[in-house]
C-alpha angles and dihedrals in degrees: 000000000000110000102170142358126207122189127178129182095350116144107302093350115098094174131347128174118172136163124217132206131218121258125039118341132171135212121202135175143134120289108275094020092120108270092127089048090059090049090049090054091050088050090060088056088054092059100265119155114275122233117202088210088072091065111105112259111269095015124116095213144356126227129204120184131174131185119210130190104222099164094115101043107072096235097149093107092063092054093045093049091049095042092241127143112257119222129166088239109057119199121202117189132178126188122192119190128207088237088067095255118133131193131192130198135190112196088345091303117119110253138180122252088243090058091046091049092048092050092042091057088057093049109041141013116203112199110197126179094260089059088073085077088067089077087077094048114098092209091058093046092049090048090055090057092046092050093050093046092045090233097163097116095036092049091047090052091048093048091049094055091039090055090049091050093049090049090052090050090050091049090049093051090047095051092045091051090047092048091051091050091046090050089054090049096041097099091047093048093046091050092050092047094048091049092052093044092050089054089062092207123192134192114265093016095113094055092049093049093048090052092048091049090053091051094047092046091056099034096125093047091048093046092049092050093049091048092051092048090049092051092051091053102039108024112137091225118047095349119149094238092050092050091044090052090054090050090050093051091048092053091047089054092052099046095089092058098027112037094192087065088067092060091047090049090056091051092046090050091051091049091046092053092048094048091046089053091049090048091053092047091050089050090051094048090049089057091047095053114078136159104253112172092177093056091044090053090048092051093047091050090053092048091048089054091051093046091048092051091047092050092046094052094036096238132123106211140053088235090064091048090052090050089053090049089054091047093052090048091052091048091053090048090050091050092054092046098040093089090057091047091050092052091050092050092047090054090048091050091051092051092048092046090056089051090050092051092047093051091043089055089057089053092047092052093051093044093049090055090047090049091058090048091050091052091050096046096043092053092050092047098045099047092068089047092068100276105110093161097042120143120191123183133178108216114201128194140166130255122230090234129023113259132199090277099042137269097295128109119198132199126178109219121197143183126173096188135067095237095036122119117237107253140160106300096235091052098056109021122092122227092263092047092050090050091053092046091049092049089051091050091049091048090049092049092045089061090059101039130062094226109160100204134025122185119196115199106203094318086159092070111138097019134092145160118021094359090057088052091052091048088052088053090056094048091045090052091049089053091064127080096057094306132125122220122185120187124194102206147165094198120098092207090063096036090056093057099061121110086217128024123206126188126207115205142160128235127193127210130178094283111025152001121254131194119219139179128202139167113254124232120231092265092046090052090056091053094044093051090044089055089050089053101044107017128234096338114073115220129188089239091055091049091050091049090050091051089049092051092048092044090057094056 
């Protein structure tokens, strides 16, 4: 539950530091004193969007910090799942900078707004006047039934299979759309594949053909060069090999009288052998090379086919063309097998849909039982609140298609009069009646949920007198059983029932206006409630009435 609240440089609040007690407490103050500002600050701790305009004029940032005692509420799983340190005193802090930057902390560890919002929903429920409109929202009404029937695990199981079913439907739509598109493209794909297959391409072919084309294009030049080199080496008259042979014989003849000539002869013989081998190879290559216009034309035609295919498909290698060929083959295979895949997915969707319906039926059964309990409880709660002829009915229907929360539709029907027709609650209930209905719903939910702190912002609007006293009874009862209830009120009957009484007020100085909040002493409470009874002027009668109200608490 909320133990303390610290606010700095937020709107009209320069600095505020207040402690809160357990049980039922009240906050009073003139309109515009700053009660809504405090609620706005709490909203930031619950993950609401920050507005730099809310930073106090002249300040660089605002800070809101709240301390909660969570020792009795079993919240360790949240901290474990979010890798946060668990302590029995939980600290939420939000900092908003004039630059627009915002930071959030849980137990002094940086946290996301999503984490802060999730934790905040476990810690505190702020009921403002506009929340009365939720009575007409089907999602809220459905949530009431789920809370009372403790449907958390059943709903989670349903949502899991529903998500799986919707994903299967999405996959089915996707594959059908793709199959239709592929069917339309089938002729094009088949033509491209056949053209590539007919080309019978192979890796490395292009480089070999390009080299062969170069050789064939210069055949005469190559052949003439090889012939000339061969003549230089092997000519009978003046050829290198002939002269080298003479040199070799001369050195052999000298080696008996000049030993060095033997070594030179060996080297000359080695050179002679190598050059003779080269000469023979040149002669062989010369015979291999021939001018073949027919083969050149054939090679160029093949290269032109390769170049045309590369240009058409915007690639630069045969490897890429072969990859395209494989891709087209796979697409054709997918087209032929898509019908089978579609049938399999349809069958899977049918199986999942049956699971969804089966799990939805479990939800419906639990909600139907909860609906009857809601009708019973609401009647018993509203009669003491000045509605002796009230009728409250939970109308349930069925959706055409299962949604994320099941197949059920819910509508709260209401009539406050004997001869009244049951209608949608927001259509027939007055503001005061809606406030009483909403308080009864909250009290009913509070009995089923371990919510540490509930804040009511003027839920008593439109009621007075004895009804206000009864509403105070309900809030006081809700404040028991280790729960904290704080009511912002303008009614003395409710203000007098709080275990603690806080007053919000404004003070002006020479430069600015500041909002403050403080806990009232017993004597101050008498005066505050007397003012609420009689207005600005305190009368003895009002003071006596205030003492009587407080004495009856």
